[in-house]
PDB file of C-alpha atoms in Angstrom:
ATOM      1  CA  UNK A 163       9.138  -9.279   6.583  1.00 84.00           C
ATOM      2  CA  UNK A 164       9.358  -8.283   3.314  1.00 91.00           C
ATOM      3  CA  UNK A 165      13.047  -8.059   3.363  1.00 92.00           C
ATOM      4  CA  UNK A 166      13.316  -4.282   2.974  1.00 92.00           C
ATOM      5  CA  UNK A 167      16.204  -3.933   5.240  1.00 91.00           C
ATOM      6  CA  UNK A 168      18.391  -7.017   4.111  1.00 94.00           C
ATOM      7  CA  UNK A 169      18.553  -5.466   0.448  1.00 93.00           C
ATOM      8  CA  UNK A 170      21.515  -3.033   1.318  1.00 93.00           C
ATOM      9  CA  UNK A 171      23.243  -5.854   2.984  1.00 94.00           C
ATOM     10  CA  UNK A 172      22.979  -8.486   0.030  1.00 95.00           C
ATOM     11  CA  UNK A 173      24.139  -5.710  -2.328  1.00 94.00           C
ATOM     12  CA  UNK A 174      27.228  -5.414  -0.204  1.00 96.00           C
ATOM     13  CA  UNK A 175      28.379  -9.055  -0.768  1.00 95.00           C
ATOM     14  CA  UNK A 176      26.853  -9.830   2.990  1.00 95.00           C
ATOM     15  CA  UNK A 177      24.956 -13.303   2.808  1.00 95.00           C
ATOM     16  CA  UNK A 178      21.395 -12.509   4.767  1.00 96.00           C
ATOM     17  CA  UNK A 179      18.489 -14.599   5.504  1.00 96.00           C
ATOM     18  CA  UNK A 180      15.401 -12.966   5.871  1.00 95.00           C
ATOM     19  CA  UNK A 181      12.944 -14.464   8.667  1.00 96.00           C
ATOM     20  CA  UNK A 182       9.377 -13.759   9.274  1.00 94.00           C
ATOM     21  CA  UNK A 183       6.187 -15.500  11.103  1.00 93.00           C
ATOM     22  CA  UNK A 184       4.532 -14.121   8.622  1.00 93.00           C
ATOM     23  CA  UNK A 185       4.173 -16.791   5.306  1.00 94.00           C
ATOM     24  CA  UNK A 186       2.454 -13.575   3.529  1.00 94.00           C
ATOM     25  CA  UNK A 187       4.898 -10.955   4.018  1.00 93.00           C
ATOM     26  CA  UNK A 188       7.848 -13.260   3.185  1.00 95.00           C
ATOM     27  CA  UNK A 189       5.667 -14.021   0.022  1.00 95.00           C
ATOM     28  CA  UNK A 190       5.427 -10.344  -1.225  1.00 95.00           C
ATOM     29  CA  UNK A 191       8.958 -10.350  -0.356  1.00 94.00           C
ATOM     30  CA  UNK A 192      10.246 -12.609  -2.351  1.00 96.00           C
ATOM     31  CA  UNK A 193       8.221 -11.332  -5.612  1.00 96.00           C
ATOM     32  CA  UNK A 194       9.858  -8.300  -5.238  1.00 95.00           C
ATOM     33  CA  UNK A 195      13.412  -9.494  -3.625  1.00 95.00           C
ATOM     34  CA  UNK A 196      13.608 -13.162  -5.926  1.00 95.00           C
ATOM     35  CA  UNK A 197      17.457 -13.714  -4.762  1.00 94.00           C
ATOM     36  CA  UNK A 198      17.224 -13.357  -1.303  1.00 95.00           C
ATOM     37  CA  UNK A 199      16.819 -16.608   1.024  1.00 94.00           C
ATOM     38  CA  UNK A 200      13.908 -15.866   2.867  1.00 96.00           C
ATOM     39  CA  UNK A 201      12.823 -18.278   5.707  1.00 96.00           C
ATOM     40  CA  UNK A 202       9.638 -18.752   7.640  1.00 96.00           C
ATOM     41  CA  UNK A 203       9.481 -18.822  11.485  1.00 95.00           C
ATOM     42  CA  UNK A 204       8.327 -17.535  14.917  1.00 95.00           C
ATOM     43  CA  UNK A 205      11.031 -14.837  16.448  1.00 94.00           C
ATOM     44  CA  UNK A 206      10.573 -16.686  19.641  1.00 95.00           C
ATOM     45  CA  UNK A 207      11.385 -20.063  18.107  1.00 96.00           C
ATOM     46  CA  UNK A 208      13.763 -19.401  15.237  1.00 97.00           C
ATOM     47  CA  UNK A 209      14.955 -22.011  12.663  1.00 97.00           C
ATOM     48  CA  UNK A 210      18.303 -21.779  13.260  1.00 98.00           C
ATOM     49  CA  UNK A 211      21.323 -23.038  15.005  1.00 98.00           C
ATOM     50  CA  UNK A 212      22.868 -22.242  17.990  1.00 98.00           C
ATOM     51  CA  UNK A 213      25.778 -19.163  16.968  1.00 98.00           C
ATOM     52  CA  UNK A 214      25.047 -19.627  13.587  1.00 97.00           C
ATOM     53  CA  UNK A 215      25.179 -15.362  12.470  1.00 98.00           C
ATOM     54  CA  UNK A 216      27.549 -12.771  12.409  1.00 97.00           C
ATOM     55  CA  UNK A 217      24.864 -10.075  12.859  1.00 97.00           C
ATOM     56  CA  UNK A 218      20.965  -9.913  13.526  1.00 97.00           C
ATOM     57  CA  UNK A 219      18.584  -7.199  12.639  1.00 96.00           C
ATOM     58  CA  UNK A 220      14.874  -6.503  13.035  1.00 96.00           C
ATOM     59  CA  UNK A 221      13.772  -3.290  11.717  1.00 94.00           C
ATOM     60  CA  UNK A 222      10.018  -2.845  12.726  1.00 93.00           C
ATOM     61  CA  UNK A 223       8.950  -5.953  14.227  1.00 92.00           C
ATOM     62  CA  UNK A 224      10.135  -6.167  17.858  1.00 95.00           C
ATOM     63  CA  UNK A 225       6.722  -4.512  18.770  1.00 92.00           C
ATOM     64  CA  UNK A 226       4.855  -7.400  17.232  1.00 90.00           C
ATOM     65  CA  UNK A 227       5.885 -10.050  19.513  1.00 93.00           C
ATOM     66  CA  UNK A 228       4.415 -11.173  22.349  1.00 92.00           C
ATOM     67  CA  UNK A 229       7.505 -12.157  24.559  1.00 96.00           C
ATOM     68  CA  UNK A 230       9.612  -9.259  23.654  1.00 97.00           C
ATOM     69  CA  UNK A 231      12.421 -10.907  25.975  1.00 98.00           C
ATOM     70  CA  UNK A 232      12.591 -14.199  24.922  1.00 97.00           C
ATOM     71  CA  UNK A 233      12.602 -13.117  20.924  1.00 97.00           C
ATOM     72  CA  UNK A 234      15.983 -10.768  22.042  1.00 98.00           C
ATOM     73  CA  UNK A 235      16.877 -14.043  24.184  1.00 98.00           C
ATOM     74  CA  UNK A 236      16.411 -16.277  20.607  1.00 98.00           C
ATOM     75  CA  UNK A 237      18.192 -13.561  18.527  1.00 98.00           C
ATOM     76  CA  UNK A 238      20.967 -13.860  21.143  1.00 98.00           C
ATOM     77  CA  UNK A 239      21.437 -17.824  20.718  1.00 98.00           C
ATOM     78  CA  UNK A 240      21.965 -17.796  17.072  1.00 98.00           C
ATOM     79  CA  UNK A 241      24.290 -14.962  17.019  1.00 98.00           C
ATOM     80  CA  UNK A 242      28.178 -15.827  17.761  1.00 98.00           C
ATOM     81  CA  UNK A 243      29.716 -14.659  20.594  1.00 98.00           C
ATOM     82  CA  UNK A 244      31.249 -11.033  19.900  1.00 98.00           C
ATOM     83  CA  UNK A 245      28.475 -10.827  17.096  1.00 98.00           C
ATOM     84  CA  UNK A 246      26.274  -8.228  16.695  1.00 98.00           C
ATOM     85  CA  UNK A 247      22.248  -7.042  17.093  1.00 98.00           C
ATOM     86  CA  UNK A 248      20.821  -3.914  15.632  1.00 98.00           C
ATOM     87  CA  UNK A 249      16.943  -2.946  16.849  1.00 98.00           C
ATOM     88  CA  UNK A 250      15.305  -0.494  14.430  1.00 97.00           C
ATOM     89  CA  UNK A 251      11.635   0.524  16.509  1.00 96.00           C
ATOM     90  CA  UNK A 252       9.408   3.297  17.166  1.00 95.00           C
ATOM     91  CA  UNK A 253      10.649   4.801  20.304  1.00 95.00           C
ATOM     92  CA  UNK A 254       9.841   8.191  22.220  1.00 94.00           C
ATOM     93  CA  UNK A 255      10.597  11.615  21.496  1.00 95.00           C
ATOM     94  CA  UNK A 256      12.783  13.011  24.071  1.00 95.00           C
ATOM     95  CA  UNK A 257      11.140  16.595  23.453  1.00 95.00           C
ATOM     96  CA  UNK A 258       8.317  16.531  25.592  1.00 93.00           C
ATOM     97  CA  UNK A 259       6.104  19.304  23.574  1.00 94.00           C
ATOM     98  CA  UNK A 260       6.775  17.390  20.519  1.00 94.00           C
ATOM     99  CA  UNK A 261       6.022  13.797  22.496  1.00 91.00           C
ATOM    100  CA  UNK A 262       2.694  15.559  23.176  1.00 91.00           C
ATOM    101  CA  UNK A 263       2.289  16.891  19.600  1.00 93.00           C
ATOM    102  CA  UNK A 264       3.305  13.640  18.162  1.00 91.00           C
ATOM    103  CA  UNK A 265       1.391  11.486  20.825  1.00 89.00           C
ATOM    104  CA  UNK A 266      -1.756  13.585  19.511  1.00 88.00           C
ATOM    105  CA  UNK A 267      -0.994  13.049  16.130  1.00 88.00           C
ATOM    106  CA  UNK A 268      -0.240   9.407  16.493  1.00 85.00           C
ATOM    107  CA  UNK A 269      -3.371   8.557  18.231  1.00 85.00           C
ATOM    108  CA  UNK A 270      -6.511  10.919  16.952  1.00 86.00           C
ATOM    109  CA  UNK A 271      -4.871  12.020  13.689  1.00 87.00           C
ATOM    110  CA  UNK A 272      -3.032   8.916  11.971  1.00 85.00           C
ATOM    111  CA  UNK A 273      -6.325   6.504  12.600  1.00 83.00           C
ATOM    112  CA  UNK A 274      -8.589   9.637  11.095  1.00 85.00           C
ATOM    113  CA  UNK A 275      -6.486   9.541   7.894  1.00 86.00           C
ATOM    114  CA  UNK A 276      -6.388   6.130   7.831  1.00 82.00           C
ATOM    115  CA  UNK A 277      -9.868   5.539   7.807  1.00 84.00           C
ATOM    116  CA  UNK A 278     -10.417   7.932   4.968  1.00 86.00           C
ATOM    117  CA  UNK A 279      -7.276   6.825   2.767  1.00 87.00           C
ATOM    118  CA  UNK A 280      -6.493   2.894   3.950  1.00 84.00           C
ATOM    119  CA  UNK A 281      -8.341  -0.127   3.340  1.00 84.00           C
ATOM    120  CA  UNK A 282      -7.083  -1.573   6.635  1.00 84.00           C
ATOM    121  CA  UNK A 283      -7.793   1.252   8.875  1.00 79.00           C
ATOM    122  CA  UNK A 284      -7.390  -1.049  12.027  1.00 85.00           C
ATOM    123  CA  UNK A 285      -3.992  -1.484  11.408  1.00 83.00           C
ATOM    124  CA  UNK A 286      -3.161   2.144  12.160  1.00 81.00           C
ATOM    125  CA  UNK A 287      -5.284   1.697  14.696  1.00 83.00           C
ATOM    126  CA  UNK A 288      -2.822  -1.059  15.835  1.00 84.00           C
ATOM    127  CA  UNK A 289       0.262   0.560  14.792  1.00 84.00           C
ATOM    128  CA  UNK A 290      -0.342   3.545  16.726  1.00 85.00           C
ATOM    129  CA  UNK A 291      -1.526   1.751  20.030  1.00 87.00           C
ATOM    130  CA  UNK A 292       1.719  -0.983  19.748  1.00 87.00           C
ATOM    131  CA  UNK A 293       3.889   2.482  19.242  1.00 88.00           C
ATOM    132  CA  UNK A 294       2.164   3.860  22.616  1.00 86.00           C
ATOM    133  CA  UNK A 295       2.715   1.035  24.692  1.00 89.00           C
ATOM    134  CA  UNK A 296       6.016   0.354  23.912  1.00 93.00           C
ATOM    135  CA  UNK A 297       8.929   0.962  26.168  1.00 96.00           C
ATOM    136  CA  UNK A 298      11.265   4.253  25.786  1.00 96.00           C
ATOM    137  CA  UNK A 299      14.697   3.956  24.271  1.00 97.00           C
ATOM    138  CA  UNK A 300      16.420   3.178  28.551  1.00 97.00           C
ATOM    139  CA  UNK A 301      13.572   0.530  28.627  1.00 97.00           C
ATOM    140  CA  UNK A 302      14.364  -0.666  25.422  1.00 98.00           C
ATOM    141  CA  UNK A 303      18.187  -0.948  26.662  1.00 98.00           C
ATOM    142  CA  UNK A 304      16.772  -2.805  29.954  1.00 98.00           C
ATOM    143  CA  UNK A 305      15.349  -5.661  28.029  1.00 98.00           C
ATOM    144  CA  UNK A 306      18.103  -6.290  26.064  1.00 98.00           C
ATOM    145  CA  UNK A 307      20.367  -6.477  29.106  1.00 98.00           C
ATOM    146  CA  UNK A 308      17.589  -8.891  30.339  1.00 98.00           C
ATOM    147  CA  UNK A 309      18.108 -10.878  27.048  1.00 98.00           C
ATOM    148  CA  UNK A 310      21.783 -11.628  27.444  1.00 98.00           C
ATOM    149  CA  UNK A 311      23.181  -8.820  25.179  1.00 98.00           C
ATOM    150  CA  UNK A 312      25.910  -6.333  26.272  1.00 98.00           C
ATOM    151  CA  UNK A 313      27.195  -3.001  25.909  1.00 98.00           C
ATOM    152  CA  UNK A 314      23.737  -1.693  24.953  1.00 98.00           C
ATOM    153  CA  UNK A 315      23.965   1.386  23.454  1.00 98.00           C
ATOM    154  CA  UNK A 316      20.868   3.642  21.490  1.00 98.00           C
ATOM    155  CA  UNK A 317      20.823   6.384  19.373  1.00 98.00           C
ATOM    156  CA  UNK A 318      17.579   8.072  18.475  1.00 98.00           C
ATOM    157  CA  UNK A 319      16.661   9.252  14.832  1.00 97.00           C
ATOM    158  CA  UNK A 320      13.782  11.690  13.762  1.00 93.00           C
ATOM    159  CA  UNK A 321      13.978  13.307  17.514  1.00 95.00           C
ATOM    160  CA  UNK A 322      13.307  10.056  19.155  1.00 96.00           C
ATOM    161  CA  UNK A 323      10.579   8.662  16.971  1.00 95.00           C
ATOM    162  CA  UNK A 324      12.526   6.062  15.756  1.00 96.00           C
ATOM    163  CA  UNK A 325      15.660   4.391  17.797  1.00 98.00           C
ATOM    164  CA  UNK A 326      18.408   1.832  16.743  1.00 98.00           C
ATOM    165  CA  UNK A 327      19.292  -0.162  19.568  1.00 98.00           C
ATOM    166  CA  UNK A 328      22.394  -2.203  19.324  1.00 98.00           C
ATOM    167  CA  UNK A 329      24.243  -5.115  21.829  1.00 98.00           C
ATOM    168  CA  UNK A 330      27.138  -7.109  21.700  1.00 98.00           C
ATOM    169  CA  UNK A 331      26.337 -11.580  22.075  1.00 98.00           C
TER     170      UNK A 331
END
Protein backbone atom coordinates (compact mmCIF):
# COMPACT_ATOMS: atom_id res chain seq x y z
CA UNK A 1 0.00 0.00 0.00
CA UNK A 2 0.93 3.16 0.96
CA UNK A 3 3.49 1.96 3.34
CA UNK A 4 1.77 3.11 6.53
CA UNK A 5 2.79 0.18 8.52
CA UNK A 6 6.53 -0.23 7.35
CA UNK A 7 7.27 3.44 8.72
CA UNK A 8 7.76 2.24 12.44
CA UNK A 9 9.91 -0.50 11.19
CA UNK A 10 12.34 1.67 8.94
CA UNK A 11 12.62 4.10 11.88
CA UNK A 12 13.87 1.22 13.95
CA UNK A 13 16.94 0.51 11.71
CA UNK A 14 14.73 -2.62 10.15
CA UNK A 15 15.32 -2.65 6.24
CA UNK A 16 11.49 -3.09 4.73
CA UNK A 17 10.21 -3.31 1.32
CA UNK A 18 6.90 -2.25 0.78
CA UNK A 19 4.80 -4.36 -1.91
CA UNK A 20 1.55 -3.59 -3.47
CA UNK A 21 -0.56 -4.63 -6.79
CA UNK A 22 -1.54 -1.50 -6.65
CA UNK A 23 1.00 1.03 -8.98
CA UNK A 24 -1.32 3.97 -7.41
CA UNK A 25 -1.16 3.34 -3.86
CA UNK A 26 2.60 2.60 -3.94
CA UNK A 27 2.69 6.03 -5.83
CA UNK A 28 1.00 8.11 -3.01
CA UNK A 29 3.24 6.16 -0.91
CA UNK A 30 6.23 7.04 -1.94
CA UNK A 31 5.35 10.99 -2.10
CA UNK A 32 4.74 10.82 1.30
CA UNK A 33 7.35 7.90 2.45
CA UNK A 34 10.43 9.09 -0.35
CA UNK A 35 13.09 6.64 1.49
CA UNK A 36 11.33 3.63 1.61
CA UNK A 37 11.89 0.87 -1.26
CA UNK A 38 8.60 0.31 -2.41
CA UNK A 39 7.99 -2.50 -5.02
CA UNK A 40 5.14 -3.35 -7.31
CA UNK A 41 3.52 -6.83 -7.49
CA UNK A 42 0.59 -9.30 -7.17
CA UNK A 43 0.48 -10.95 -3.41
CA UNK A 44 -0.12 -14.16 -5.19
CA UNK A 45 2.94 -13.81 -7.40
CA UNK A 46 5.47 -11.80 -5.43
CA UNK A 47 8.81 -10.44 -6.79
CA UNK A 48 10.90 -12.03 -4.61
CA UNK A 49 13.10 -14.91 -3.84
CA UNK A 50 12.60 -17.96 -2.30
CA UNK A 51 13.46 -17.25 1.92
CA UNK A 52 14.53 -14.03 1.13
CA UNK A 53 12.74 -12.05 4.64
CA UNK A 54 13.08 -12.16 8.14
CA UNK A 55 9.45 -11.07 8.70
CA UNK A 56 6.23 -10.37 6.49
CA UNK A 57 3.35 -8.14 7.26
CA UNK A 58 0.09 -7.13 5.60
CA UNK A 59 -1.95 -4.81 7.53
CA UNK A 60 -5.35 -4.41 5.64
CA UNK A 61 -5.03 -6.16 2.50
CA UNK A 62 -5.50 -9.92 3.01
CA UNK A 63 -9.28 -9.26 2.29
CA UNK A 64 -8.45 -7.92 -1.13
CA UNK A 65 -7.15 -10.96 -2.66
CA UNK A 66 -8.75 -13.34 -4.46
CA UNK A 67 -6.83 -16.60 -3.42
CA UNK A 68 -6.52 -15.78 0.17
CA UNK A 69 -4.48 -19.21 0.50
CA UNK A 70 -2.13 -19.07 -2.03
CA UNK A 71 -1.11 -15.16 -1.12
CA UNK A 72 -0.37 -16.74 2.77
CA UNK A 73 1.22 -19.76 0.66
CA UNK A 74 3.54 -16.85 -1.38
CA UNK A 75 4.19 -14.90 1.87
CA UNK A 76 5.34 -18.27 3.27
CA UNK A 77 8.03 -18.96 0.37
CA UNK A 78 9.87 -15.78 0.74
CA UNK A 79 10.04 -15.83 4.40
CA UNK A 80 13.07 -17.98 6.02
CA UNK A 81 12.42 -20.81 7.85
CA UNK A 82 11.83 -19.82 11.68
CA UNK A 83 10.81 -16.30 10.21
CA UNK A 84 7.93 -14.61 10.99
CA UNK A 85 4.17 -13.38 9.54
CA UNK A 86 1.99 -10.84 11.21
CA UNK A 87 -1.87 -10.47 9.66
CA UNK A 88 -3.45 -7.14 10.67
CA UNK A 89 -7.53 -7.61 9.28
CA UNK A 90 -10.95 -6.84 10.17
CA UNK A 91 -12.13 -9.77 12.10
CA UNK A 92 -15.35 -10.46 14.32
CA UNK A 93 -16.38 -9.25 17.52
CA UNK A 94 -16.58 -11.99 19.93
CA UNK A 95 -19.51 -10.05 21.83
CA UNK A 96 -22.40 -11.10 20.08
CA UNK A 97 -24.73 -7.89 21.00
CA UNK A 98 -21.96 -5.75 19.89
CA UNK A 99 -21.34 -8.16 16.54
CA UNK A 100 -25.02 -7.28 15.96
CA UNK A 101 -24.61 -3.56 16.82
CA UNK A 102 -21.50 -3.34 14.82
CA UNK A 103 -22.79 -5.66 11.93
CA UNK A 104 -25.73 -2.94 11.75
CA UNK A 105 -23.52 -0.21 11.80
CA UNK A 106 -21.11 -1.64 9.33
CA UNK A 107 -23.64 -2.41 6.76
CA UNK A 108 -26.72 0.34 6.79
CA UNK A 109 -24.81 3.05 8.68
CA UNK A 110 -21.07 3.29 7.30
CA UNK A 111 -22.42 3.23 3.40
CA UNK A 112 -25.19 6.08 4.57
CA UNK A 113 -22.31 8.30 5.77
CA UNK A 114 -20.34 7.53 3.09
CA UNK A 115 -22.56 8.55 0.54
CA UNK A 116 -23.14 11.89 2.16
CA UNK A 117 -19.34 12.62 3.16
CA UNK A 118 -17.09 10.36 0.46
CA UNK A 119 -16.54 10.82 -3.06
CA UNK A 120 -16.14 7.05 -3.49
CA UNK A 121 -19.11 5.89 -1.67
CA UNK A 122 -18.82 2.33 -3.30
CA UNK A 123 -15.84 1.69 -1.61
CA UNK A 124 -17.53 1.58 1.79
CA UNK A 125 -19.86 -0.16 0.14
CA UNK A 126 -16.99 -2.65 -0.61
CA UNK A 127 -15.20 -2.32 2.54
CA UNK A 128 -18.06 -3.20 4.56
CA UNK A 129 -19.27 -6.25 2.39
CA UNK A 130 -15.28 -7.70 2.13
CA UNK A 131 -15.39 -7.13 6.21
CA UNK A 132 -18.76 -9.33 6.26
CA UNK A 133 -17.64 -12.08 4.31
CA UNK A 134 -14.53 -12.60 5.74
CA UNK A 135 -13.64 -15.47 7.95
CA UNK A 136 -13.58 -15.12 11.98
CA UNK A 137 -10.29 -14.92 13.80
CA UNK A 138 -10.32 -19.58 14.17
CA UNK A 139 -10.98 -19.34 10.35
CA UNK A 140 -8.46 -16.94 9.89
CA UNK A 141 -6.00 -19.39 11.93
CA UNK A 142 -7.34 -22.38 9.57
CA UNK A 143 -6.04 -20.82 6.45
CA UNK A 144 -2.89 -20.07 7.60
CA UNK A 145 -2.35 -23.64 8.78
CA UNK A 146 -3.55 -24.42 5.17
CA UNK A 147 -0.76 -22.04 3.91
CA UNK A 148 2.19 -23.78 5.50
CA UNK A 149 2.58 -21.51 8.60
CA UNK A 150 2.78 -22.82 12.22
CA UNK A 151 2.03 -22.12 15.66
CA UNK A 152 -0.83 -19.81 14.66
CA UNK A 153 -1.76 -17.79 17.28
CA UNK A 154 -4.48 -14.46 17.25
CA UNK A 155 -5.16 -11.86 19.44
CA UNK A 156 -8.11 -9.59 18.87
CA UNK A 157 -7.97 -5.68 19.30
CA UNK A 158 -10.99 -3.19 19.54
CA UNK A 159 -13.24 -6.31 20.93
CA UNK A 160 -12.60 -8.35 17.91
CA UNK A 161 -12.96 -5.79 15.18
CA UNK A 162 -9.62 -5.92 14.26
CA UNK A 163 -7.22 -9.20 14.78
CA UNK A 164 -3.38 -9.73 14.37
CA UNK A 165 -2.77 -13.07 13.28
CA UNK A 166 0.72 -14.34 13.49
CA UNK A 167 2.67 -17.92 12.24
CA UNK A 168 5.94 -19.21 12.36
CA UNK A 169 7.65 -20.34 8.30
Amino acid sequence: GTGVSSVAFAEAGVHVVPCDFSVGMLQAGKKVRPTLNFVAGDGTKLPFADDTFDAVTISFGLRNFVDTVGGLREMRRVTRPGGKLVVCEFSHPTNAAFRTLYLEYLMKGLPAVARGVSSSPDAYVYLAESIRAWPDQAGLSALLQEAGWTNVEHRNLTGGIVALHRGVA
